[in-house]
Coordinates of C-alpha atoms in Angstrom, one line a residue:
X228 CA -49.4 120.3 21.7
X229 CA -51.3 117.1 22.3
X230 CA -55.0 117.4 22.8
X231 CA -56.5 115.3 25.6
X232 CA -59.9 113.9 25.7
X233 CA -61.9 114.6 28.9
X234 CA -62.0 111.6 31.3
X235 CA -64.9 109.4 30.3
X236 CA -67.7 109.4 32.9
X237 CA -68.8 106.1 34.3
X238 CA -72.5 105.2 33.9
X239 CA -74.7 104.9 36.9
X240 CA -77.4 102.3 36.3
X241 CA -81.0 103.5 37.1
X242 CA -84.2 101.5 37.2
X243 CA -86.2 104.6 36.1
X244 CA -86.0 108.4 35.8
X245 CA -88.6 111.1 35.6
X246 CA -87.7 114.1 33.5
X247 CA -89.7 117.3 33.1
X248 CA -89.0 119.7 30.3
X249 CA -90.4 123.2 30.9
X250 CA -90.3 126.5 29.2
X251 CA -92.3 129.2 27.4
X252 CA -95.1 128.0 25.2
X253 CA -92.9 129.0 22.2
X254 CA -89.8 127.1 23.4
X255 CA -90.9 123.7 21.9
X256 CA -91.1 121.8 25.1
X257 CA -93.8 119.5 23.8
X258 CA -91.6 118.6 20.8
X259 CA -88.6 118.1 23.0
X260 CA -90.4 115.8 25.4
X261 CA -92.0 113.9 22.5
X262 CA -88.6 113.3 20.9
X263 CA -87.0 112.2 24.1
X264 CA -90.0 109.8 24.6
X265 CA -89.7 108.4 21.0
X266 CA -86.0 107.7 21.4
X267 CA -86.6 106.0 24.8
X268 CA -89.4 103.9 23.3
X269 CA -87.1 102.8 20.4
X270 CA -84.5 101.8 23.1
X271 CA -87.1 99.5 24.7
X272 CA -87.8 101.4 27.9
X273 CA -91.3 101.4 29.3
X274 CA -92.6 104.9 29.2
X275 CA -95.5 107.1 30.4
X276 CA -95.8 110.8 29.6
X277 CA -97.8 113.8 30.7
X278 CA -97.9 116.8 28.4
X279 CA -99.0 120.0 30.2
X280 CA -99.6 123.1 28.2
X281 CA -101.3 126.4 28.8
X282 CA -104.8 127.3 27.6
X283 CA -103.8 130.6 26.1
X284 CA -103.0 130.5 22.4
X285 CA -100.0 132.7 23.0
X286 CA -99.5 134.0 26.5
X287 CA -97.0 136.9 26.9
X288 CA -93.5 135.4 26.6
X289 CA -91.8 134.7 29.9
X290 CA -94.9 134.8 32.1
X291 CA -96.2 132.1 34.4
X292 CA -99.4 131.8 32.2
X293 CA -97.3 130.8 29.2
X294 CA -95.4 127.9 30.8
X295 CA -95.5 124.7 28.9
X296 CA -94.2 121.4 30.2
X297 CA -93.8 117.7 29.3
X298 CA -93.0 115.0 31.8
X299 CA -91.8 111.5 30.9
X300 CA -91.2 108.5 33.1
X301 CA -88.9 105.9 31.5
X302 CA -88.0 102.6 33.2
X303 CA -86.6 99.1 32.8
X304 CA -89.9 97.7 34.2
X305 CA -93.6 98.4 33.9
X306 CA -94.7 101.9 34.7
X307 CA -98.3 103.1 35.0
X308 CA -97.9 106.8 35.4
X309 CA -95.6 109.7 34.4
X310 CA -94.5 109.8 38.0
X311 CA -95.2 112.2 40.9
X312 CA -92.1 114.3 41.5
X313 CA -89.6 114.7 38.6
X314 CA -86.0 113.7 39.3
X315 CA -84.8 116.1 36.6
X316 CA -86.2 119.5 35.7
X317 CA -85.0 121.3 32.5
X318 CA -86.1 124.9 32.9
X319 CA -85.6 127.2 29.9
X320 CA -86.6 130.4 31.7
X321 CA -87.4 131.8 35.2
X322 CA -91.1 131.3 34.7
X323 CA -90.6 127.6 34.0
X324 CA -88.5 127.4 37.2
X325 CA -91.0 129.2 39.3
X326 CA -93.9 127.0 38.0
X327 CA -92.2 123.7 38.6
X328 CA -89.5 124.0 41.3
X329 CA -91.9 122.9 44.1
X330 CA -92.4 119.6 42.3
X331 CA -88.7 118.7 41.9
X332 CA -87.5 116.2 44.4
X333 CA -84.9 117.4 46.9
X334 CA -81.4 116.7 45.5
X335 CA -82.9 116.5 42.0
X336 CA -81.0 117.6 38.9
X337 CA -81.9 121.1 37.8
X338 CA -80.7 122.2 34.3
X339 CA -81.2 125.9 33.8
X340 CA -80.8 128.1 30.7
X341 CA -78.9 130.9 32.5
X342 CA -79.2 133.2 29.5
X343 CA -82.9 133.7 30.3
X344 CA -82.3 134.8 33.9
X345 CA -82.3 138.5 33.2
X346 CA -84.0 141.1 35.3
X347 CA -87.1 141.5 33.0
X348 CA -87.7 137.8 33.0
X349 CA -87.2 137.4 36.7
X350 CA -89.8 140.1 37.2
X351 CA -92.3 138.4 34.9
X352 CA -91.9 135.2 37.0
X353 CA -92.4 137.2 40.3
X354 CA -88.9 136.5 41.6
X355 CA -87.7 139.2 44.1
X356 CA -84.1 138.3 43.5
X357 CA -82.1 136.0 41.2
X358 CA -82.5 132.4 42.3
X359 CA -79.2 131.5 40.8
X360 CA -77.5 133.8 43.4
X361 CA -79.7 134.0 46.5
X362 CA -79.6 130.4 47.8
X363 CA -83.1 129.4 46.6
X364 CA -81.7 126.4 44.7
X365 CA -79.3 125.2 47.4
X366 CA -81.0 121.9 47.9
X367 CA -80.8 120.9 44.3
X368 CA -78.1 119.7 42.0
X369 CA -77.9 122.8 39.7
X370 CA -76.3 122.6 36.3
X371 CA -76.2 126.1 34.9
X372 CA -75.8 126.2 31.1
X373 CA -75.9 129.3 28.8
X374 CA -78.0 127.4 26.3
X375 CA -79.0 130.3 24.1
X376 CA -75.4 131.6 23.8
X377 CA -73.9 128.2 23.1
X378 CA -76.6 127.3 20.6
X379 CA -76.2 130.7 18.8
X380 CA -72.4 130.0 18.5
X381 CA -73.1 126.6 17.0
X382 CA -75.2 128.1 14.3
X383 CA -73.1 131.3 13.8
X384 CA -72.2 130.6 10.1
X385 CA -75.8 129.9 9.1
X386 CA -76.3 133.5 8.1
X387 CA -79.5 132.8 6.2
X388 CA -81.3 132.4 9.6
X389 CA -82.8 135.3 11.5
X390 CA -82.1 135.7 15.2
X391 CA -85.6 134.4 15.9
X392 CA -85.0 131.3 13.9
X393 CA -81.8 130.6 15.7
X394 CA -83.4 131.1 19.1
X395 CA -86.2 128.6 18.1
X396 CA -83.7 125.8 17.8
X397 CA -82.4 126.0 21.4
X398 CA -84.8 123.3 22.5
X399 CA -82.8 120.8 20.5
X400 CA -79.7 121.9 22.3
X401 CA -81.4 121.1 25.6
X402 CA -82.6 117.8 24.1
X403 CA -79.1 116.8 23.0
X404 CA -77.7 117.6 26.4
X405 CA -80.3 115.3 28.1
X406 CA -79.6 112.6 25.5
X407 CA -75.9 112.7 26.6
X408 CA -76.8 112.6 30.3
X409 CA -79.1 109.5 29.9
X410 CA -77.2 107.7 27.2
X411 CA -79.8 108.2 24.4
X412 CA -78.6 108.0 20.8
X413 CA -79.3 110.9 18.4
X414 CA -80.3 108.8 15.4
X415 CA -84.1 108.7 15.9
X416 CA -84.3 112.5 16.3
X417 CA -81.9 113.1 13.4
X418 CA -84.0 111.0 11.1
X419 CA -87.1 112.9 12.3
X420 CA -85.4 116.3 11.6
X421 CA -84.5 115.2 8.1
X422 CA -88.1 114.2 7.3
X423 CA -89.8 117.1 9.1
X424 CA -87.9 120.1 7.8
X425 CA -87.9 120.5 4.0
X426 CA -85.9 123.7 4.2
X427 CA -82.3 122.3 4.3
X428 CA -81.0 125.3 6.3
X429 CA -83.6 124.8 9.0
X430 CA -82.9 121.1 9.0
X431 CA -79.2 121.8 9.4
X432 CA -79.8 124.3 12.2
X433 CA -81.8 121.9 14.3
X434 CA -79.3 119.1 13.6
X435 CA -76.4 121.3 14.7
X436 CA -78.3 122.4 17.8
X437 CA -78.9 118.8 18.8
X438 CA -75.3 117.7 18.3
X439 CA -74.1 120.9 20.1
X440 CA -76.1 119.9 23.2
X441 CA -74.6 116.4 23.2
X442 CA -71.1 117.7 22.6
X443 CA -71.4 120.2 25.4
X444 CA -72.3 117.4 27.8
X445 CA -69.4 115.4 26.5
X446 CA -66.8 118.2 26.9
X447 CA -67.9 120.2 30.0
X448 CA -66.9 119.4 33.5
X449 CA -70.3 120.3 34.9
X450 CA -71.4 116.6 34.8
X451 CA -70.1 114.1 37.4
X452 CA -72.3 111.3 36.3
X453 CA -74.0 109.8 33.3
X454 CA -77.0 107.5 33.6
X455 CA -78.3 104.5 31.9
X456 CA -81.8 102.9 32.0
X457 CA -81.8 99.5 30.4
X458 CA -84.7 98.2 28.3
X459 CA -87.8 96.9 30.0
X460 CA -88.6 93.2 29.6
X461 CA -91.8 93.6 27.6
X462 CA -93.6 90.7 26.0
X463 CA -92.2 90.0 22.5
X464 CA -93.9 91.7 19.7
X465 CA -93.9 94.9 17.6
X466 CA -94.4 98.1 19.6
X467 CA -95.0 101.7 18.9
X468 CA -95.5 104.7 21.1
X469 CA -99.1 105.8 21.1
X470 CA -101.2 108.5 22.8
X471 CA -104.7 107.9 23.8
X472 CA -106.1 110.1 21.0
X473 CA -104.0 108.2 18.5
X474 CA -105.1 104.9 19.8
X475 CA -108.8 105.9 19.6
X476 CA -108.3 106.9 16.0
X477 CA -106.6 103.6 15.2
X478 CA -109.3 101.7 17.0
X479 CA -112.1 103.4 15.0
X480 CA -110.4 102.8 11.7
X481 CA -109.7 99.2 12.7
X482 CA -113.3 98.6 13.8
X483 CA -114.6 99.8 10.4
X484 CA -112.2 97.5 8.6
X485 CA -113.2 94.6 10.8
X486 CA -116.8 95.3 9.9
X487 CA -116.1 95.8 6.2
X488 CA -117.5 99.3 6.4
X489 CA -116.4 102.8 5.6
X490 CA -115.8 105.1 8.6
X491 CA -117.2 108.6 8.8
X492 CA -116.3 111.0 11.6
X493 CA -119.8 112.5 11.1
X494 CA -123.3 111.2 11.3
X495 CA -123.7 108.5 8.5
X496 CA -125.1 105.6 10.5
X497 CA -128.5 105.9 8.8
X498 CA -126.7 105.2 5.5
X499 CA -125.1 102.1 6.8
X500 CA -121.6 103.4 7.6
X501 CA -119.6 103.1 10.8
X502 CA -120.2 106.5 12.2
X503 CA -118.2 108.2 15.0
X504 CA -117.9 111.7 16.4
X505 CA -115.4 113.2 18.9
X506 CA -115.4 116.2 21.1
X507 CA -114.8 117.5 24.6
X508 CA -117.5 118.2 27.2
X509 CA -118.8 121.5 25.8
X510 CA -119.1 120.0 22.3
X511 CA -120.8 116.9 23.6
X512 CA -123.3 119.1 25.4
X513 CA -124.3 120.8 22.1
X514 CA -124.7 117.4 20.4
X515 CA -127.1 116.0 23.0
X516 CA -130.3 116.7 21.0
X517 CA -128.8 114.8 18.0
X518 CA -127.5 112.0 20.2
X519 CA -131.0 111.5 21.6
X520 CA -132.4 111.4 18.1
X521 CA -129.9 108.7 17.2
X522 CA -131.0 106.8 20.4
X523 CA -134.6 107.0 19.3
X524 CA -133.8 106.0 15.7
X525 CA -131.8 103.2 17.2
X526 CA -128.7 103.6 15.0
X527 CA -125.2 102.4 15.9
X528 CA -122.5 105.0 16.4
X529 CA -119.6 105.9 18.7
X530 CA -119.4 109.2 20.5
X531 CA -116.0 110.0 22.0
X532 CA -115.7 112.6 24.8
X533 CA -112.2 113.6 25.7
X534 CA -113.1 115.3 28.9
X535 CA -111.6 118.5 30.1
X536 CA -112.2 120.8 33.1
X537 CA -115.6 122.5 33.1
X538 CA -118.2 123.8 33.2
X539 CA -118.6 125.8 30.0
X540 CA -115.3 126.6 28.4
X541 CA -113.6 125.9 31.7
X542 CA -110.1 124.6 31.6
X543 CA -109.5 123.8 27.9
X544 CA -106.1 122.2 28.2
X545 CA -106.5 120.6 31.6
X546 CA -108.0 117.3 32.5
X547 CA -111.1 116.2 34.4
X548 CA -113.6 113.3 34.6
X549 CA -116.7 115.4 35.2
X550 CA -118.9 114.3 32.2
X551 CA -119.9 110.9 33.6
X552 CA -123.3 112.1 34.9
X553 CA -123.9 114.0 31.6
X554 CA -123.3 110.8 29.7
X555 CA -125.7 109.0 32.0
X556 CA -128.5 111.6 32.3
X557 CA -127.8 114.5 30.0
X558 CA -130.7 114.0 27.6
X559 CA -134.5 114.5 28.0
X560 CA -136.7 111.5 28.6
X561 CA -135.7 108.0 29.5
X562 CA -132.6 107.6 27.3
X563 CA -130.0 105.1 28.5
X564 CA -126.8 104.8 26.5
X565 CA -123.9 102.4 27.0
X566 CA -120.8 104.0 28.4
X567 CA -117.2 102.8 28.2
X568 CA -114.1 104.2 29.6
X569 CA -110.5 103.3 28.6
X570 CA -108.0 103.2 31.4
X571 CA -104.6 103.7 29.6
X572 CA -103.6 105.3 26.3
X573 CA -103.2 101.9 24.6
X574 CA -106.5 100.7 26.1
X575 CA -108.2 103.5 24.0
X576 CA -107.7 101.2 21.0
X577 CA -109.4 98.3 22.6
X578 CA -112.3 100.3 23.9
X579 CA -112.9 102.0 20.5
X580 CA -113.3 98.5 19.0
X581 CA -115.5 97.5 21.9
X582 CA -117.7 100.6 21.4
X583 CA -118.4 99.7 17.8
X584 CA -119.0 96.0 18.7
X585 CA -121.6 96.9 21.3
X586 CA -123.1 99.7 19.2
X587 CA -123.7 97.2 16.3
X588 CA -124.9 94.5 18.7
X589 CA -127.6 96.6 20.3
X590 CA -128.2 99.2 17.6
X591 CA -127.5 102.2 19.8
X592 CA -125.1 105.1 20.2
X593 CA -122.2 104.3 22.6
X594 CA -120.2 106.8 24.7
X595 CA -116.4 106.4 25.1
X596 CA -115.2 108.6 28.0
X597 CA -111.6 109.5 27.6
X598 CA -110.0 112.7 29.1
X599 CA -107.3 115.2 28.4
X600 CA -104.7 113.3 30.5
X601 CA -105.4 110.0 28.8
X602 CA -105.7 111.5 25.3
X603 CA -102.4 113.4 25.4
X604 CA -100.3 110.9 27.4
X605 CA -98.4 108.1 25.7
X606 CA -97.0 104.6 26.4
X607 CA -95.7 101.7 24.4
X608 CA -98.4 99.8 22.6
X609 CA -98.0 96.2 21.4
X610 CA -99.5 96.2 17.9
X611 CA -102.0 93.3 17.7
X612 CA -101.9 90.8 14.9
X613 CA -104.8 91.7 12.6
X614 CA -105.8 88.0 12.4
X615 CA -106.3 88.0 16.2
X616 CA -109.0 90.7 16.2
X617 CA -112.5 89.3 16.0
X618 CA -114.7 90.5 13.1
X619 CA -117.5 92.9 13.8
X620 CA -120.5 91.2 12.1
X621 CA -122.9 93.6 10.5
X622 CA -126.2 92.4 9.0
X623 CA -128.4 94.5 6.7
X624 CA -131.8 93.0 5.8
X625 CA -132.7 92.7 2.2
X626 CA -135.9 90.5 2.3
X627 CA -139.2 92.4 2.1
X628 CA -141.2 89.6 3.5
X629 CA -141.8 90.0 7.3
X630 CA -139.7 93.1 7.5
X631 CA -140.7 95.5 10.2
X632 CA -138.2 98.3 11.1
X633 CA -138.6 97.9 14.9
X634 CA -138.9 94.1 15.1
X635 CA -136.3 93.1 17.7
X636 CA -133.8 90.2 17.8
X637 CA -134.8 87.9 20.6
X638 CA -131.4 87.8 22.3
X639 CA -130.2 91.4 22.0
X640 CA -133.5 93.4 21.3
X641 CA -131.7 95.2 18.5
X642 CA -133.8 96.3 15.6
X643 CA -132.7 95.6 12.0
X644 CA -130.2 98.0 10.3
X645 CA -132.0 98.6 7.0
X646 CA -130.0 100.7 4.5
X647 CA -132.0 103.4 2.8
X648 CA -132.9 102.6 -0.8
X649 CA -133.3 98.9 -0.2
X650 CA -136.5 98.0 -2.2
X651 CA -139.4 97.3 0.0
X652 CA -137.7 98.3 3.3
X653 CA -138.8 101.9 3.3
X654 CA -139.9 103.0 6.8
X655 CA -140.7 106.1 8.8
X656 CA -137.9 107.7 10.9
X657 CA -138.0 110.7 13.3
X658 CA -138.0 111.7 16.9
X659 CA -141.7 111.4 17.6
X660 CA -143.1 108.6 19.8
X661 CA -143.1 105.3 18.0
X662 CA -145.3 102.2 17.7
X663 CA -143.5 98.9 18.4
X664 CA -142.6 96.9 15.3
X665 CA -143.6 99.5 12.6
X666 CA -142.0 102.6 14.1
X667 CA -145.0 104.6 13.0
X668 CA -146.0 107.6 15.0
X669 CA -147.9 106.6 18.1
X670 CA -149.1 108.5 21.2
X671 CA -150.6 105.4 22.9
X672 CA -149.3 105.2 26.5
X673 CA -148.7 101.4 26.2
X674 CA -146.7 101.9 23.0
X675 CA -144.5 104.6 24.6
X676 CA -144.0 102.3 27.7
X677 CA -143.0 99.4 25.4
X678 CA -140.5 101.4 23.4
X679 CA -138.9 103.0 26.5
X680 CA -138.5 99.7 28.3
X681 CA -137.2 97.8 25.2
X682 CA -134.5 100.5 24.7
X683 CA -133.5 100.3 28.4
X684 CA -133.5 96.5 28.4
X685 CA -131.3 96.2 25.3
X686 CA -128.7 98.3 26.9
X687 CA -129.0 96.3 30.1
X688 CA -128.5 93.1 28.1
X689 CA -125.1 94.2 27.0
X690 CA -123.9 93.1 30.4
X691 CA -124.2 89.6 28.9
X692 CA -121.6 90.5 26.3
X693 CA -118.9 92.0 28.5
X694 CA -116.3 90.5 30.7
X695 CA -116.6 90.1 34.5
X696 CA -115.1 92.9 36.6
X697 CA -111.5 91.9 37.5
X698 CA -109.8 92.6 40.8
X699 CA -106.1 93.4 41.4
X700 CA -105.2 91.8 44.7
X701 CA -107.1 89.7 47.2
X702 CA -110.7 88.9 46.5
X703 CA -111.8 90.2 49.8
X704 CA -110.3 92.4 52.5
X705 CA -110.3 95.7 54.4
X706 CA -110.3 98.1 51.5
X707 CA -111.2 98.1 47.8
X708 CA -110.0 101.1 45.7
X709 CA -112.4 101.6 42.8
X710 CA -111.5 103.8 39.8
X711 CA -112.4 104.5 36.2
X712 CA -110.7 106.1 33.3
X713 CA -107.2 107.7 33.6
X714 CA -106.9 107.2 37.4
X715 CA -105.8 103.6 36.7
X716 CA -102.1 104.2 36.8
X717 CA -102.0 106.1 40.1
X718 CA -104.4 103.7 41.7
X719 CA -102.6 100.6 40.6
X720 CA -99.2 101.8 41.7
X721 CA -100.5 103.1 45.1
X722 CA -102.3 99.8 45.7
X723 CA -99.1 97.9 44.8
X724 CA -97.1 99.9 47.3
X725 CA -99.8 99.5 50.0
X726 CA -99.8 95.7 49.4
X727 CA -96.0 95.6 49.6
X728 CA -96.4 97.3 53.1
X729 CA -98.6 94.5 54.2
X730 CA -102.0 96.3 54.0
X731 CA -105.2 94.5 53.2
X732 CA -106.1 96.4 50.0
X733 CA -107.1 95.6 46.4
X734 CA -108.2 97.7 43.4
X735 CA -110.7 97.3 40.6
X736 CA -111.1 99.5 37.6
X737 CA -114.4 99.8 35.9
X738 CA -114.2 100.1 32.1
X739 CA -117.9 99.3 31.4
X740 CA -119.8 102.0 33.2
X741 CA -123.2 101.4 31.7
X742 CA -124.2 98.7 32.0
X743 CA -122.0 97.6 34.9
X744 CA -120.6 94.1 34.7
X745 CA -122.9 91.4 36.2
X746 CA -120.5 90.6 39.1
X747 CA -119.6 94.2 40.1
X748 CA -122.0 94.3 43.1
X749 CA -120.5 91.0 44.4
X750 CA -117.0 92.4 44.1
X751 CA -117.9 95.6 45.9
X752 CA -119.6 93.7 48.8
X753 CA -116.5 91.6 49.4
X754 CA -114.6 94.5 51.1
X755 CA -115.2 96.3 54.4
X756 CA -114.6 99.8 52.9
X757 CA -114.7 101.2 49.3
X758 CA -112.6 104.2 48.2
X759 CA -113.4 105.9 44.9
X760 CA -110.8 108.5 43.7
X761 CA -112.0 110.4 40.7
X762 CA -111.3 113.8 39.0
X763 CA -114.8 115.2 39.7
X764 CA -116.9 115.8 42.8
X765 CA -117.9 112.2 43.3
X766 CA -119.9 111.2 40.2
X767 CA -119.1 107.4 40.2
X768 CA -119.4 107.3 43.9
X769 CA -122.9 108.8 43.5
X770 CA -123.8 106.1 40.9
X771 CA -122.5 103.2 43.0
X772 CA -124.4 104.5 46.1
X773 CA -127.6 104.8 44.2
X774 CA -127.3 101.5 42.3
X775 CA -126.1 99.2 45.1
X776 CA -126.9 101.1 48.3
X777 CA -123.3 100.9 49.5
X778 CA -121.4 103.2 51.8
X779 CA -118.8 104.7 49.5
X780 CA -115.8 106.9 50.5
X781 CA -115.6 109.5 47.8
X782 CA -112.2 111.0 47.1
X783 CA -112.7 113.9 44.7
X784 CA -110.1 116.0 42.9
X785 CA -110.9 119.0 40.5
X786 CA -107.6 120.8 40.1
X787 CA -107.2 120.2 36.4
X788 CA -104.4 117.8 37.1
X789 CA -104.4 114.0 37.5
X790 CA -104.0 112.2 40.8
X791 CA -100.5 111.4 42.0
X792 CA -99.5 108.1 43.4
X793 CA -98.7 109.7 46.7
X794 CA -102.1 111.3 47.1
X795 CA -103.9 107.9 46.8
X796 CA -101.3 106.0 48.8
X797 CA -101.7 108.6 51.7
X798 CA -105.5 108.2 51.5
X799 CA -105.3 104.4 51.7
X800 CA -103.1 104.6 54.8
X801 CA -105.4 107.1 56.4
X802 CA -108.5 105.0 55.9
X803 CA -106.9 101.8 57.1
X804 CA -105.3 103.6 60.1
X805 CA -108.8 104.7 61.1
X806 CA -110.0 101.1 61.0
X807 CA -107.2 100.1 63.4
X808 CA -108.0 102.6 66.1
X809 CA -109.4 101.2 69.3

């Protein structure tokens, strides 16, 4: 008998695809999505990701509360967001289906682990019937796969493994299947497995699961198409995939190297080190007294806030931009601090460098406001040449003659950064009111006024050291969409689409929130209307109204999820349609 190879499927070329992997929090969906992303990055696709995981450490298996997801948008051109609606949903159990089905585009591909669609799991997911049988999924391209059964068969002779250990590898079966569908090679993940798992049996199990998923796709008749997304035309250079949190870390380390200093992720600025600390909103709130002391001592440090939904414990794994006013005003007394906000995962590297540069320039703490969406999302990052990065010049005084701890540089108003133990440069520190020049304790009204105004002025003067506010689109027109932080991708794409439709709209994204760039007011006044989408109840809109006296259209969102392109595009059309009414 002659064996015949199944007819090879033709590839359908796509410009992009949005895939969401979803399952129980123990199903390894974050790992699956990360591996798919890594492989796509190696192939040269532009990528943007959105990991979405539950707050519970371990919610009951199979429940809606325990659903974990990872969405990746890969394309042959620039992408700025993980996308709105997934084209493909991989659901490992009924809860994953229930939590995500409404997001899947009509006609989208739905890959289901049918082994999980048992009565008890359907009940946990609040299905009254079985969606595989009752017509619920009629408008989707459903691919039903008994993933658990097939995966178990592939590992049947690995008798050293428990049933639980075998079950834990099924995510790699799903990964191998999607690799087959979208013409992704296995090499990158196979290399990762060999380095990750020191136990050879565990490594073999995951390897087999991955290959079994690929082989199932290659031999089954369930698939009518395979898809190919060619590499994006990115500028030449060396790239790596990076999350916002990774980029911040790399930026801090790089800044310390550029300054020729050690880096401490604790308070060590008084000792002459590059000091940084990182937290989310609740932790930042607890640090405010110490931050205000650092402000009064006038020491350089970087304070990173990866914002999450609040207040209090709030939504620990969900995103928000609700700490802007806390960064501005969350300390007692007159206590201005510079505030920066990266706009993409890779921009986190740049803004970490900027934060240290400005901190050293003005001898002050500097806030960097990231958020959960930005911190966990990833994109390709072109690794800069070390020689292209400007040094951060740090000066420590050593001469006794003329030294006064609060004598200020004429241009920046920064005080000298004297290292403890330097002979003759001993001086008083503390949080009490200070006399100018000496820093000695003083309760004189005029001394207090002088120190308060000097500290405010040195922050204001940082505007001389930052770039002008750029605009995407026409320099004047009917509408300007203003954003900050991680809203960048959704705003940029929505504005691009509105411009393509012939609308008079531009966007600008503010990365320097305190002080604002010198030209910001002029930019804002060049448009008839200003729309500010932000993941809070209108904090930047509040600041812009107060600072410039402008009529701002606030567009708040506090759902723990980032803006979609469609939401902002719809709001743009609504605002401009109102302007056209007679």
